[in-house]
CSV table of C-alpha atoms in Angstrom, one decimal:
chain,number,residue,atom,x,y,z
A,234,MET,CA,-35.1,28.9,64.3
A,235,LYS,CA,-34.6,30.1,60.6
A,236,GLN,CA,-37.1,32.8,61.1
A,237,PHE,CA,-35.2,34.0,64.2
A,238,LYS,CA,-32.0,34.0,62.2
A,239,ARG,CA,-33.6,36.2,59.5
A,240,ILE,CA,-34.6,38.6,61.9
A,241,LYS,CA,-31.3,38.8,63.5
A,242,GLN,CA,-29.4,39.4,60.4
A,243,GLY,CA,-32.0,42.0,59.3
A,244,THR,CA,-31.5,43.9,62.8
A,245,LEU,CA,-27.7,43.5,62.1
A,246,LEU,CA,-28.0,45.1,58.7
A,247,LEU,CA,-30.1,48.1,59.8
A,248,VAL,CA,-27.5,48.8,62.8
A,249,LEU,CA,-24.7,48.6,60.2
A,250,VAL,CA,-26.7,51.1,58.0
A,251,ILE,CA,-27.2,53.4,60.6
A,252,LEU,CA,-23.4,53.4,61.7
A,253,SER,CA,-22.2,53.8,58.3
A,254,ALA,CA,-24.6,56.9,58.0
A,255,CYS,CA,-23.1,58.4,61.3
A,256,LYS,CA,-19.6,58.3,59.9
A,257,VAL,CA,-20.2,61.6,57.8
A,258,GLN,CA,-21.2,63.6,61.1
A,259,HIS,CA,-18.6,66.2,62.0
A,260,GLU,CA,-18.8,69.2,64.3
A,261,ALA,CA,-20.5,72.1,62.8
A,262,LEU,CA,-18.3,75.1,62.1
A,263,LYS,CA,-18.3,77.5,65.0
A,264,THR,CA,-18.2,81.3,65.1
A,265,ASP,CA,-14.9,82.2,66.8
A,266,MET,CA,-14.5,85.7,65.6
A,267,VAL,CA,-13.2,88.6,67.6
A,268,ILE,CA,-14.0,92.4,67.3
A,269,PRO,CA,-12.4,95.6,68.8
A,270,GLN,CA,-14.2,96.8,71.9
A,271,LYS,CA,-13.5,100.5,70.8
A,272,TYR,CA,-13.1,102.4,67.5
A,273,GLU,CA,-9.3,102.9,68.0
A,274,SER,CA,-6.2,101.6,66.0
A,275,GLN,CA,-5.2,99.8,69.2
A,276,THR,CA,-7.7,98.2,71.5
A,277,THR,CA,-8.7,94.9,73.1
A,278,LEU,CA,-10.5,92.4,71.1
A,279,ILE,CA,-13.4,90.5,72.6
A,280,ALA,CA,-15.3,87.4,71.2
A,281,ILE,CA,-18.5,88.0,69.5
A,282,ASP,CA,-20.1,84.9,71.1
A,283,SER,CA,-19.4,86.7,74.4
A,284,ILE,CA,-20.9,90.1,73.7
A,285,LYS,CA,-24.1,90.9,75.6
A,286,LYS,CA,-26.2,92.5,73.0
A,287,THR,CA,-27.9,95.4,75.0
A,288,ALA,CA,-27.2,98.2,72.1
A,289,GLU,CA,-29.7,101.0,71.6
A,290,ALA,CA,-30.9,101.5,67.9
A,291,PRO,CA,-29.7,104.6,66.4
A,292,LEU,CA,-32.0,107.6,65.9
A,293,LYS,CA,-34.9,106.7,63.3
A,294,TRP,CA,-34.2,109.0,60.1
A,295,GLN,CA,-37.2,110.9,60.6
A,296,ALA,CA,-35.4,112.4,63.7
A,297,PHE,CA,-32.0,112.1,62.4
A,298,PHE,CA,-32.7,114.6,59.4
A,299,THR,CA,-33.8,118.1,60.7
A,300,ASP,CA,-35.1,119.3,57.4
A,301,PRO,CA,-38.8,118.8,56.9
A,302,ILE,CA,-38.7,118.9,53.3
A,303,LEU,CA,-35.9,116.3,53.1
A,304,VAL,CA,-38.1,114.2,55.4
A,305,GLN,CA,-41.0,114.5,53.0
A,306,LEU,CA,-38.8,113.4,50.1
A,307,ILE,CA,-37.6,110.5,51.6
A,308,ASP,CA,-41.1,109.5,52.7
A,309,SER,CA,-42.0,109.7,48.8
A,310,ALA,CA,-39.1,107.7,47.8
A,311,LEU,CA,-39.7,104.9,50.1
A,312,VAL,CA,-43.1,104.4,48.5
A,313,ASN,CA,-42.2,105.0,44.8
A,314,ASN,CA,-38.5,104.1,44.3
A,315,GLN,CA,-38.3,101.0,42.0
A,316,ASP,CA,-35.2,99.6,43.4
A,317,LEU,CA,-36.9,99.4,46.8
A,318,GLN,CA,-39.9,97.8,45.0
A,319,ILE,CA,-37.6,95.3,43.4
A,320,ALA,CA,-36.1,94.5,46.8
A,321,LEU,CA,-39.6,94.0,48.3
A,322,GLN,CA,-40.4,91.5,45.6
A,323,LYS,CA,-37.4,89.4,46.5
A,324,VAL,CA,-38.4,89.4,50.0
A,325,GLN,CA,-41.7,88.1,48.8
A,326,GLN,CA,-39.8,85.4,46.8
A,327,THR,CA,-38.2,84.0,50.0
A,328,ARG,CA,-41.4,84.3,51.9
A,329,ALA,CA,-42.4,81.8,49.6
A,330,GLY,CA,-39.9,79.5,50.6
A,331,VAL,CA,-40.8,79.8,54.2
A,332,GLN,CA,-44.3,79.0,53.3
A,333,TYR,CA,-43.2,75.7,51.6
A,334,THR,CA,-41.3,74.7,54.4
A,335,LYS,CA,-43.7,75.8,57.1
A,336,GLY,CA,-45.4,72.4,57.2
A,337,ILE,CA,-42.9,70.2,55.9
A,338,ARG,CA,-42.5,68.2,59.2
A,339,LEU,CA,-46.4,67.6,59.2
A,340,PRO,CA,-48.2,64.8,57.2
A,341,GLU,CA,-49.7,65.8,53.8
A,342,LEU,CA,-53.4,65.1,53.4
A,343,GLY,CA,-55.2,65.1,50.1
A,344,LEU,CA,-58.6,64.0,48.3
A,345,ASN,CA,-58.6,61.3,45.9
A,346,LEU,CA,-61.4,60.8,43.5
A,347,GLY,CA,-61.1,58.6,40.4
A,348,ALA,CA,-62.9,56.5,37.9
A,349,GLY,CA,-61.8,54.0,35.3
A,350,VAL,CA,-62.3,51.0,33.4
A,351,ARG,CA,-60.2,47.7,32.6
A,352,ARG,CA,-60.6,44.9,30.1
A,353,PHE,CA,-58.6,41.5,30.5
A,354,GLY,CA,-58.0,39.4,27.5
A,355,ASP,CA,-59.9,36.1,27.5
A,356,TYR,CA,-56.9,34.3,27.5
A,357,THR,CA,-55.2,35.9,30.4
A,358,ILE,CA,-55.1,34.7,34.2
A,359,ASP,CA,-57.2,37.7,35.2
A,360,GLY,CA,-59.6,37.4,32.3
A,361,VAL,CA,-60.1,33.5,32.9
A,362,GLY,CA,-60.3,34.3,36.6
A,363,ASN,CA,-63.0,37.0,36.4
A,364,TYR,CA,-64.9,34.8,33.9
A,365,ASP,CA,-64.7,31.9,36.3
A,366,THR,CA,-66.4,34.1,39.2
A,367,GLN,CA,-69.6,34.4,37.1
A,368,PHE,CA,-70.2,30.7,38.0
A,369,SER,CA,-69.3,30.8,41.8
A,370,THR,CA,-71.9,30.0,44.1
A,371,ASN,CA,-70.2,32.1,47.0
A,372,LEU,CA,-71.1,35.3,45.3
A,373,ASN,CA,-74.3,37.4,45.5
A,374,ASN,CA,-75.5,39.1,42.5
A,375,LYS,CA,-73.7,42.5,43.5
A,376,GLN,CA,-70.4,40.7,43.7
A,377,LYS,CA,-70.4,39.4,40.1
A,378,LEU,CA,-67.8,41.0,37.9
A,379,PRO,CA,-68.9,42.6,34.8
A,380,ASN,CA,-66.5,42.7,31.7
A,381,PRO,CA,-65.0,45.1,31.2
A,382,VAL,CA,-64.5,46.0,34.8
A,383,PRO,CA,-65.2,49.6,36.0
A,384,ASP,CA,-63.2,50.9,39.0
A,385,PHE,CA,-64.5,53.8,41.1
A,386,TYR,CA,-62.8,55.3,44.2
A,387,ALA,CA,-63.3,58.2,46.5
A,388,GLY,CA,-61.2,58.6,49.7
A,389,VAL,CA,-58.3,60.4,51.3
A,390,TYR,CA,-54.7,59.6,51.1
A,391,THR,CA,-51.9,60.8,53.6
A,392,THR,CA,-48.1,60.7,53.3
A,393,TRP,CA,-45.9,61.6,56.2
A,394,GLU,CA,-42.1,61.6,56.5
A,395,ILE,CA,-41.3,61.3,60.2
A,396,ASP,CA,-38.3,63.8,61.1
A,397,ILE,CA,-36.1,61.3,63.0
A,398,TRP,CA,-33.0,63.0,62.6
A,399,GLY,CA,-34.1,66.7,62.2
A,400,LYS,CA,-33.4,66.8,58.6
A,401,LEU,CA,-36.7,68.6,57.7
A,402,LYS,CA,-36.4,70.9,60.8
A,403,ALA,CA,-32.8,72.0,59.3
A,404,LYS,CA,-34.4,72.8,55.8
A,405,LYS,CA,-37.4,74.8,57.5
A,406,LYS,CA,-34.5,76.9,59.5
A,407,ALA,CA,-32.5,77.2,56.5
A,408,ALA,CA,-35.6,78.8,54.6
A,409,LEU,CA,-36.4,81.1,57.4
A,410,ASN,CA,-32.9,82.5,57.6
A,411,ARG,CA,-32.7,83.1,54.0
A,412,PHE,CA,-35.9,85.0,54.3
A,413,LEU,CA,-34.5,87.1,57.3
A,414,ALA,CA,-31.4,87.6,55.1
A,415,GLU,CA,-33.4,88.9,52.3
A,416,GLU,CA,-35.2,91.2,54.7
A,417,GLN,CA,-32.0,92.9,55.9
A,418,GLY,CA,-31.2,93.1,52.2
A,419,LYS,CA,-34.3,95.2,51.7
A,420,ASN,CA,-33.3,97.3,54.8
A,421,LEU,CA,-29.9,97.8,53.0
A,422,VAL,CA,-31.5,99.1,50.2
A,423,ILE,CA,-33.5,101.4,52.3
A,424,THR,CA,-30.4,102.7,53.9
A,425,ASN,CA,-28.7,103.4,50.7
A,426,LEU,CA,-31.7,105.1,49.2
A,427,ILE,CA,-32.1,107.4,52.4
A,428,SER,CA,-28.2,108.2,52.4
A,429,ASP,CA,-28.1,109.2,48.6
A,430,ILE,CA,-31.2,111.3,48.9
A,431,ALA,CA,-29.9,113.2,51.6
A,432,GLN,CA,-26.6,113.7,50.1
A,433,ARG,CA,-27.8,114.8,46.8
A,434,TYR,CA,-30.5,117.1,48.5
A,435,TYR,CA,-27.7,118.8,50.5
A,436,HIS,CA,-25.6,119.2,47.2
A,437,LEU,CA,-28.4,121.1,45.7
A,438,MET,CA,-28.6,123.4,48.6
A,439,LEU,CA,-24.7,124.0,48.2
A,440,LEU,CA,-25.1,124.5,44.5
A,441,ASP,CA,-27.8,127.2,44.9
A,442,ARG,CA,-25.4,128.7,47.5
A,443,LYS,CA,-22.6,128.6,44.9
A,444,ARG,CA,-24.6,130.0,42.4
A,445,ALA,CA,-25.4,132.9,44.6
A,446,ILE,CA,-21.7,133.3,45.6
A,447,ILE,CA,-20.6,133.5,41.9
A,448,GLU,CA,-23.5,136.3,41.4
A,449,GLU,CA,-22.0,138.2,44.1
A,450,ASN,CA,-18.6,137.9,42.7
A,451,ILE,CA,-19.9,139.0,39.4
A,452,LEU,CA,-21.3,142.3,40.9
A,453,LEU,CA,-17.9,142.8,42.4
A,454,GLN,CA,-16.2,142.4,39.0
A,455,GLN,CA,-18.7,144.7,37.5
A,456,ASN,CA,-18.0,147.3,40.0
A,457,ALA,CA,-14.3,146.9,39.5
A,458,LEU,CA,-14.7,147.3,36.0
A,459,GLU,CA,-16.7,150.6,36.2
A,460,VAL,CA,-13.9,151.6,38.7
A,461,ILE,CA,-11.0,150.7,36.1
A,462,GLY,CA,-12.9,152.4,33.3
A,463,LEU,CA,-13.0,155.8,35.3
A,464,HIS,CA,-9.4,155.5,35.9
A,465,LYS,CA,-8.7,155.0,32.3
A,466,ASP,CA,-10.7,157.9,31.3
A,467,ILE,CA,-8.3,160.0,33.6
A,468,GLY,CA,-5.2,158.3,32.3
A,469,LYS,CA,-4.5,156.3,35.7
A,470,SER,CA,-5.4,152.9,33.9
A,471,ASN,CA,-5.3,151.4,30.5
A,472,GLN,CA,-7.1,149.1,28.1
A,473,LEU,CA,-5.3,146.0,29.3
A,474,ALA,CA,-7.0,146.3,32.6
A,475,ILE,CA,-10.3,146.7,31.2
A,476,GLU,CA,-9.8,143.4,28.9
A,477,LEU,CA,-8.5,141.4,32.0
A,478,ILE,CA,-11.3,142.3,34.3
A,479,SER,CA,-13.9,141.8,31.3
A,480,ALA,CA,-12.4,138.1,30.8
A,481,GLU,CA,-12.9,137.5,34.4
A,482,LEU,CA,-16.3,138.6,34.1
A,483,LEU,CA,-17.1,136.3,31.4
A,484,GLU,CA,-15.5,133.5,33.0
A,485,ALA,CA,-17.8,133.9,36.0
A,486,LYS,CA,-21.1,134.1,33.9
A,487,ALA,CA,-19.9,130.9,32.3
A,488,LEU,CA,-19.3,129.3,35.7
A,489,VAL,CA,-23.2,130.3,36.3
A,490,MET,CA,-24.1,128.2,33.5
A,491,GLU,CA,-22.0,125.7,34.5
A,492,VAL,CA,-23.4,125.5,37.9
A,493,ASP,CA,-27.0,125.5,36.3
A,494,GLN,CA,-26.0,122.4,34.3
A,495,VAL,CA,-25.0,120.5,37.4
A,496,ILE,CA,-28.4,121.5,39.3
A,497,ILE,CA,-30.2,120.1,36.5
A,498,GLU,CA,-28.4,116.8,36.5
A,499,GLU,CA,-28.7,116.6,40.2
A,500,GLU,CA,-32.5,117.3,40.2
A,501,ASN,CA,-32.9,114.6,37.5
A,502,THR,CA,-31.2,112.1,39.5
A,503,LEU,CA,-32.9,112.9,42.7
A,504,ASN,CA,-36.4,112.7,40.9
A,505,PHE,CA,-35.3,109.3,39.6
A,506,LEU,CA,-34.6,108.2,43.0
A,507,LEU,CA,-37.9,109.6,44.1
A,508,GLY,CA,-39.5,107.5,41.3
A,509,ARG,CA,-40.8,110.5,39.4
A,510,TYR,CA,-40.4,112.2,36.1
A,511,PRO,CA,-38.1,115.4,35.9
A,512,GLN,CA,-39.5,118.4,37.8
A,513,PRO,CA,-38.3,121.1,40.0
A,514,ILE,CA,-37.0,120.0,43.6
A,515,VAL,CA,-38.2,122.3,46.4
A,516,ARG,CA,-35.4,122.8,48.7
A,517,SER,CA,-34.4,124.8,51.8
A,518,ASP,CA,-31.8,127.5,51.8
A,519,PHE,CA,-28.3,127.0,53.0
A,520,GLU,CA,-27.9,130.1,54.8
A,521,THR,CA,-31.1,129.7,57.0
A,522,ASN,CA,-30.5,125.8,57.5
A,523,PRO,CA,-26.6,124.8,57.0
A,524,GLU,CA,-27.2,121.6,58.8
A,525,LEU,CA,-29.2,118.9,58.0
A,526,THR,CA,-28.6,116.3,60.5
A,527,GLN,CA,-28.6,115.6,64.4
A,528,ALA,CA,-25.1,114.7,66.0
A,529,VAL,CA,-24.1,111.1,65.6
A,530,LYS,CA,-23.2,108.9,68.5
A,531,SER,CA,-20.8,106.3,67.5
A,532,GLY,CA,-21.2,103.8,70.5
A,533,ILE,CA,-19.3,100.7,70.7
A,534,PRO,CA,-18.4,98.4,67.7
A,535,SER,CA,-20.8,95.5,68.9
A,536,ASP,CA,-23.7,97.8,68.4
A,537,MET,CA,-23.1,97.3,64.8
A,538,LEU,CA,-24.0,93.6,65.0
A,539,GLU,CA,-27.7,94.4,65.8
A,540,ASN,CA,-28.0,97.5,63.7
A,541,ARG,CA,-26.3,97.1,60.3
A,542,PRO,CA,-28.2,95.2,57.8
A,543,ASP,CA,-25.3,94.0,56.0
A,544,ILE,CA,-24.1,92.2,58.9
A,545,LEU,CA,-27.4,91.0,60.2
A,546,ALA,CA,-28.0,89.6,56.6
A,547,SER,CA,-24.6,88.0,56.5
A,548,ALA,CA,-25.1,86.2,60.0
A,549,TYR,CA,-28.6,85.1,58.7
A,550,GLN,CA,-26.9,83.6,55.6
A,551,LEU,CA,-24.3,81.7,57.8
A,552,ARG,CA,-27.0,80.3,60.0
A,553,ALA,CA,-28.9,79.1,56.8
A,554,GLN,CA,-25.8,77.4,55.4
A,555,ASN,CA,-25.3,75.8,58.8
A,556,ALA,CA,-28.7,74.4,58.5
A,557,ASP,CA,-27.8,73.2,55.0
A,558,VAL,CA,-25.0,71.3,56.3
A,559,LYS,CA,-26.9,69.5,58.7
A,560,ALA,CA,-29.6,68.7,56.3
A,561,ALA,CA,-27.1,67.4,54.0
A,562,LYS,CA,-25.5,65.2,56.5
A,563,THR,CA,-28.9,63.7,57.6
A,564,ALA,CA,-29.7,62.8,54.1
A,565,PHE,CA,-27.3,59.7,54.6
A,566,TYR,CA,-29.6,58.4,57.5
A,567,PRO,CA,-32.6,56.1,57.0
A,568,ALA,CA,-35.8,57.9,56.2
A,569,LEU,CA,-39.1,56.9,57.8
A,570,THR,CA,-42.1,57.4,55.6
A,571,LEU,CA,-45.8,56.3,56.2
A,572,ASN,CA,-48.2,56.0,53.4
A,573,ALA,CA,-52.0,55.6,54.0
A,574,ASN,CA,-55.2,55.6,51.8
A,575,LEU,CA,-58.8,55.2,53.2
A,576,GLY,CA,-61.9,55.6,51.3
A,577,TYR,CA,-64.8,53.8,49.1
A,578,GLN,CA,-64.0,51.6,46.2
A,579,SER,CA,-66.3,49.6,43.9
A,580,PHE,CA,-66.6,48.3,40.4
A,581,ARG,CA,-70.3,49.6,40.2
A,582,ALA,CA,-70.9,53.3,40.8
A,583,ALA,CA,-74.2,52.5,42.5
A,584,PHE,CA,-72.4,50.3,45.2
A,585,LEU,CA,-69.7,53.1,46.0
A,586,PHE,CA,-70.8,54.2,49.0
A,587,GLU,CA,-72.1,51.2,50.7
A,588,SER,CA,-70.8,50.6,54.1
A,589,PRO,CA,-68.8,48.7,55.4
A,590,ALA,CA,-68.7,46.8,52.3
A,591,SER,CA,-67.1,49.3,50.0
A,592,ILE,CA,-64.7,50.6,52.5
A,593,ALA,CA,-60.9,50.1,51.5
A,594,TYR,CA,-57.7,51.3,53.1
A,595,ASN,CA,-54.2,50.4,53.0
A,596,VAL,CA,-51.2,51.5,55.4
A,597,VAL,CA,-47.6,51.3,54.4
A,598,GLY,CA,-44.6,52.2,56.3
A,599,GLY,CA,-41.0,52.2,55.0
A,600,LEU,CA,-37.5,52.8,56.2
A,601,VAL,CA,-35.4,53.6,53.4
A,602,THR,CA,-31.5,54.6,53.5
A,603,PRO,CA,-28.9,54.8,50.7
A,604,LEU,CA,-26.3,52.1,50.8
A,605,LEU,CA,-24.5,52.2,47.4
A,606,ASN,CA,-23.7,54.9,44.8
A,607,ARG,CA,-24.2,57.9,47.2
A,608,ARG,CA,-22.1,60.3,45.1
A,609,ALA,CA,-24.9,62.8,44.6
A,610,LEU,CA,-25.5,62.8,48.5
A,611,LYS,CA,-21.7,63.3,49.2
A,612,ALA,CA,-21.4,65.9,46.5
A,613,ASP,CA,-24.3,67.9,48.0
A,614,LEU,CA,-22.5,67.6,51.6
A,615,MET,CA,-19.4,68.8,50.0
A,616,ALA,CA,-20.9,71.7,48.2
A,617,SER,CA,-22.9,72.6,51.5
A,618,LYS,CA,-19.6,72.6,53.4
A,619,ALA,CA,-17.9,74.8,51.1
A,620,SER,CA,-20.9,77.3,51.0
A,621,GLN,CA,-20.8,77.1,54.7
A,622,GLN,CA,-17.2,78.1,54.9
A,623,ALA,CA,-17.8,80.8,52.2
A,624,ALA,CA,-20.5,82.3,54.4
A,625,TYR,CA,-18.4,82.4,57.5
A,626,LEU,CA,-15.7,84.2,55.6
A,627,ASN,CA,-18.2,86.5,54.2
A,628,TYR,CA,-19.8,87.3,57.7
A,629,GLU,CA,-16.0,87.9,59.0
A,630,LYS,CA,-15.3,90.2,56.0
A,631,THR,CA,-18.5,92.1,56.5
A,632,ILE,CA,-17.6,92.8,60.2
A,633,LEU,CA,-14.1,93.8,59.2
A,634,GLN,CA,-15.4,96.3,56.6
A,635,ALA,CA,-17.8,97.7,58.8
A,636,PHE,CA,-15.4,98.6,61.5
A,637,THR,CA,-12.9,99.8,59.1
A,638,GLU,CA,-15.6,102.2,57.7
A,639,VAL,CA,-16.9,103.6,60.9
A,640,TYR,CA,-13.1,104.1,62.1
A,641,GLN,CA,-12.3,105.9,59.0
A,642,LEU,CA,-15.5,108.1,59.1
A,643,LEU,CA,-14.9,109.2,62.7
A,644,LYS,CA,-11.4,110.3,61.9
A,645,LEU,CA,-12.5,112.4,58.9
A,646,ASP,CA,-15.3,113.7,60.9
A,647,ASP,CA,-12.9,115.5,63.2
A,648,ASN,CA,-10.6,116.5,60.2
A,649,PHE,CA,-13.5,118.1,58.2
A,650,ARG,CA,-14.6,120.3,61.3
A,651,ASN,CA,-11.0,121.4,61.7
A,652,ARG,CA,-10.4,122.2,58.0
A,653,LYS,CA,-13.9,124.0,58.0
A,654,ASP,CA,-12.9,126.3,60.8
A,655,VAL,CA,-9.7,127.0,59.2
A,656,LYS,CA,-11.1,127.8,55.9
A,657,GLN,CA,-13.8,130.1,57.4
A,658,GLU,CA,-11.2,132.2,58.8
A,659,GLN,CA,-9.4,132.5,55.5
A,660,VAL,CA,-12.5,133.2,53.7
A,661,SER,CA,-13.1,136.2,56.2
A,662,LEU,CA,-9.6,137.5,55.5
A,663,LEU,CA,-10.1,137.3,51.8
A,664,LYS,CA,-13.4,139.2,51.8
A,665,GLN,CA,-11.6,142.0,53.7
A,666,SER,CA,-8.8,141.9,51.2
A,667,VAL,CA,-11.4,142.6,48.3
A,668,GLU,CA,-12.4,145.8,49.9
A,669,THR,CA,-8.6,146.7,50.8
A,670,SER,CA,-7.6,146.3,47.1
A,671,ARG,CA,-10.3,148.4,45.8
A,672,ILE,CA,-9.5,151.2,48.3
A,673,LEU,CA,-5.8,150.9,47.6
A,674,PHE,CA,-6.5,151.1,43.9
A,675,THR,CA,-8.5,153.9,44.1
A,676,SER,CA,-6.0,156.0,45.9
A,677,GLY,CA,-3.2,154.7,43.6
A,678,ARG,CA,-1.4,152.5,45.9
A,679,ALA,CA,-2.3,149.2,44.1
A,680,GLY,CA,-2.6,148.0,40.7
A,681,TYR,CA,-5.7,146.3,39.0
A,682,LEU,CA,-3.8,143.0,39.3
A,683,GLU,CA,-4.3,142.9,43.1
A,684,ILE,CA,-8.0,143.5,42.4
A,685,ILE,CA,-8.1,140.6,40.1
A,686,THR,CA,-6.2,138.3,42.4
A,687,SER,CA,-8.1,139.1,45.5
A,688,GLN,CA,-11.5,138.6,43.8
A,689,GLU,CA,-10.5,135.3,42.3
A,690,ASN,CA,-9.0,134.2,45.6
A,691,TYR,CA,-12.1,135.3,47.6
A,692,LEU,CA,-14.4,133.4,45.1
A,693,GLN,CA,-12.2,130.3,45.5
A,694,SER,CA,-12.1,130.1,49.0
A,695,GLN,CA,-15.8,130.6,49.2
A,696,VAL,CA,-16.4,127.5,46.7
A,697,GLU,CA,-13.8,125.4,49.0
A,698,LEU,CA,-15.8,126.3,52.0
A,699,LEU,CA,-19.1,125.1,50.4
A,700,GLU,CA,-17.2,122.0,49.2
A,701,LEU,CA,-16.1,121.2,52.9
A,702,HIS,CA,-19.7,121.9,54.0
A,703,ARG,CA,-20.7,119.3,51.6
A,704,LEU,CA,-17.9,116.5,52.7
A,705,LYS,CA,-18.8,117.3,56.4
A,706,ASN,CA,-22.4,116.7,55.9
A,707,GLN,CA,-21.8,113.7,53.8
A,708,ASN,CA,-19.5,112.2,56.2
A,709,ASN,CA,-22.2,112.6,58.9
A,710,VAL,CA,-24.7,110.9,56.8
A,711,LEU,CA,-22.4,108.1,55.9
A,712,LEU,CA,-21.4,107.8,59.5
A,713,TYR,CA,-25.1,107.4,60.6
A,714,LYS,CA,-25.4,104.7,57.8
A,715,ALA,CA,-22.4,102.8,58.8
A,716,LEU,CA,-23.3,102.6,62.5
A,717,GLY,CA,-26.7,100.9,61.1
A,718,GLY,CA,-29.1,103.7,61.1
A,719,GLY,CA,-31.6,104.7,58.4
A,720,TRP,CA,-33.9,101.9,57.9
A,721,LYS,CA,-35.9,101.6,61.1
């Protein structure tokens, strides 16, 4: 009756332990975000969870960039760039975490080989007992204990925590999602690297063209200086005109040196991105290849959820934090662990592998649960929930930032296209004005100031047009990156 009462009390205690552990369980944080259906300022919102993900991936970067030299440079950078290599090593670090949790739900199995010796004092219970066995008639010669007593063991052991509540599964899931997030971090590095190389390469092409424009302007100024010199000789001009034109000519030559300096800096930066020491960068001519990219299709905002590495990384981090919260909750529940040993054990090496006499084994099962002083578990759960909330907010922030970025780049694309058309028309008119001013000056119907002004305006308009080309191409590359392209 007493034994039954003890069993009943033990069962009641176990039920109370389980119920107390279950009190910490709450609903996992759900993703209730919504995103716009179109890249417009006013549009209908749709829940992320209801989106059918059927988006097509953007063009691969090899097809998006039309310049073969640029494609070769990017290929080289993807092999040699140090930042990318560092990102790859970080991926390997998180891969180790996945490897660690890969068999976390399976039993551990190991080999145990041991040898030792013990001597018990003559006036101890063990010493007296061992001495007394020497006179026992129940023991044969093999069973008599020597003094000191050797101990030899060879066998296997296993430890297995049975994942009743899914704690180990949650830890495995968290490690996998962190690995996937780090993978997307590497893809983000690739995307940024490709974008940076493309922009700097195009800038070098435009700098070459800018230098050629300034040199053309120098020829115009030299011709104007010769004309004014002839006019001075016949009394139709003066020394002031020659001095002003000469000053403009010197300024143009100084501008060439300034452009050369910028070219050196851009080449060095580009070589660094390529993972190599300074050397000349072979590049295409802007006049023969003014466009480096294909047209970008914007698609719909939900496409970004599958293509942008930063969104994918933040989503994986959120899943990892959700798994951490589950693992922290289940830490309050009872844990069932099995331990077992099986092998040969003997106090004489010669008898170690005699079967079945030397076979030894033990099996122990334990159900352990925290009852008092659970501050560490509560603190871990509190920290996990806070990290989960931060990951949720970061996911929401990343999506908002991505939509805003694409929206702005789409609007800028139209603006740059219109500005470039207007500026091109201005350049054509100012080019004609240079020739007109020269003719008028020769006929005496215009002064040298008109020549200087027309040449300055023509040069400035050409430089501004080149800058619009650069901004338009940069916007195109950034839009391609913002939509999730550039890493596949």
